[in-house]
Amino acid sequence: MINYLEISNFVLVKKLKLQFTSGLQVLTGETGAGKSVIVGAIDLIFGGEVHAGMVLDKSKPAYLEVGIENSEKNIALTKLLKKYEIETTENDIFFAREIKNNKRSRSFINGRRVARDIIEEFRDVLIDFHSQRDQQRLFQSSFQLEILDRYAKLITQRSSFQAQYKKLENEITELHKIQKKEAENREKMQLYKYQIEEIEAAELKSGEDEKIQNELEILDNAESILENCAEMENEIYEKEDSIYEILSKFASILENYHQENTKKAASYLQDSLAALDDAVAEIRELQNKVDLDSSQKENLETRLDIINSLKTKYQKDIPEILQYYQEIKQKTENFKSDTNKIENLQLTIAEDFKILKQQADQLSNKRKEAAVKLEKLIEKNIRDLAIPDARLNIQFDKINKDEKKLNSLAAYSEFGYDKVEFFFSANKGIAPQPLENVASGGESSRVLLAIKKILSEDLEPKIIIFDEIDTGIGGQTSELLGQFISQIASTHQVLCITHLAP
């Protein structure tokens, strides 16, 4: 239970410390008297959202602290303290929050700074807030299902279903990931196969493009090359007084002299004659290569077009294309399909869906059994709150009625395949209709209070906060409401905020 609440520099409050006792605590006053500040402070300490304007003196932070009795009766609290290794040397556990003007804040448990999600875990086991916002939640199918599950004590079983649901969710995500990768790899292998065939068909050879370009250059100049070569051979060898003849003549003359200089000159001339022989040999070889047949040129140009097309396509030269060919050939040879992995995972998913459906069936059956009892209990408690002809039915539907889709997560939520809806009638002779369509503010408030009372009977001792639960209620009904809340306060600490006079 809450032993004290301390507020500093918060909203309109400079400094305030309230002491609380067990049982029922009532805060009453007119609208604007500051009752909501108390509830707001407790809400903020336990993870509520910070808004602008909460800090009174902007030069320093607001500080909120609550002392909660460290009761061994609250097993869930004891487990959380152990889980987060929070030491408790006093009878109270101190929860605090410091809020700055820029809306930044820090939360503490026994002076140790903790994350907001940890605080919210403690909130769930310590405090049950009942506000007008809960009345709006009462109309939501998910909240109605939670009420039924809490009454039927199915929260643990529901958690097992959630774990199985999450397991399947992860498996399906993994399956889609593997299938996508498999499709991408197969597409890539098809591309590689095409490229391998294309490169093999081209029969590329390193340096081939340069060789063809040289040959084409020769063919482009074939006529002039042949003419020049013929003229050159004629000038060197064949005509009268040819270069070779003249040089040979003077070489012979010089050899008849015995001076050193003439010997050297004769030797140089002989070298020149040998060089001319070599030059003519090269010329004759070139002449043999030159072919005036146009088909040879066309064939070479076609071949070069094929090579250049591949070079452009792959953005590589011939050696690089051949290297790429070896790489992709190796990849295709080493490729291993994930087909077996996919099939095994599909089998696992199919088995897990069977388990999921079994768990969903069990949840649904237990819910339907509990719903019959809960309907009667809610009706009884609502009638005790001055709605004597009240009737409440819990109706079931499925998220997806197509039985064929029970092997798809689309047929489930994380709580099973059930959808429930509370149907309500406040008047005799009027068939129950969806609660949100027919219940007034006062009626929905009493329905929710009846549910809270029923659920509180099986709860570990908790702090239950009613924030203006009496909205839309007055007169004798408010007296019945007070008696009703007093019954809850016999087993729980109840903090009740009301606009009604005591």
CSV table of C-alpha atoms in Angstrom, one decimal, residues 30 67 106 116 431 442:
chain,number,residue,atom,x,y,z
A,30,GLU,CA,-15.1,20.8,-6.2
A,67,GLY,CA,6.6,5.3,-0.3
A,106,ARG,CA,14.6,10.7,-14.3
A,116,ARG,CA,10.9,3.9,-17.5
A,431,ALA,CA,-32.5,-7.3,-25.9
A,442,GLY,CA,-23.2,6.3,-15.5
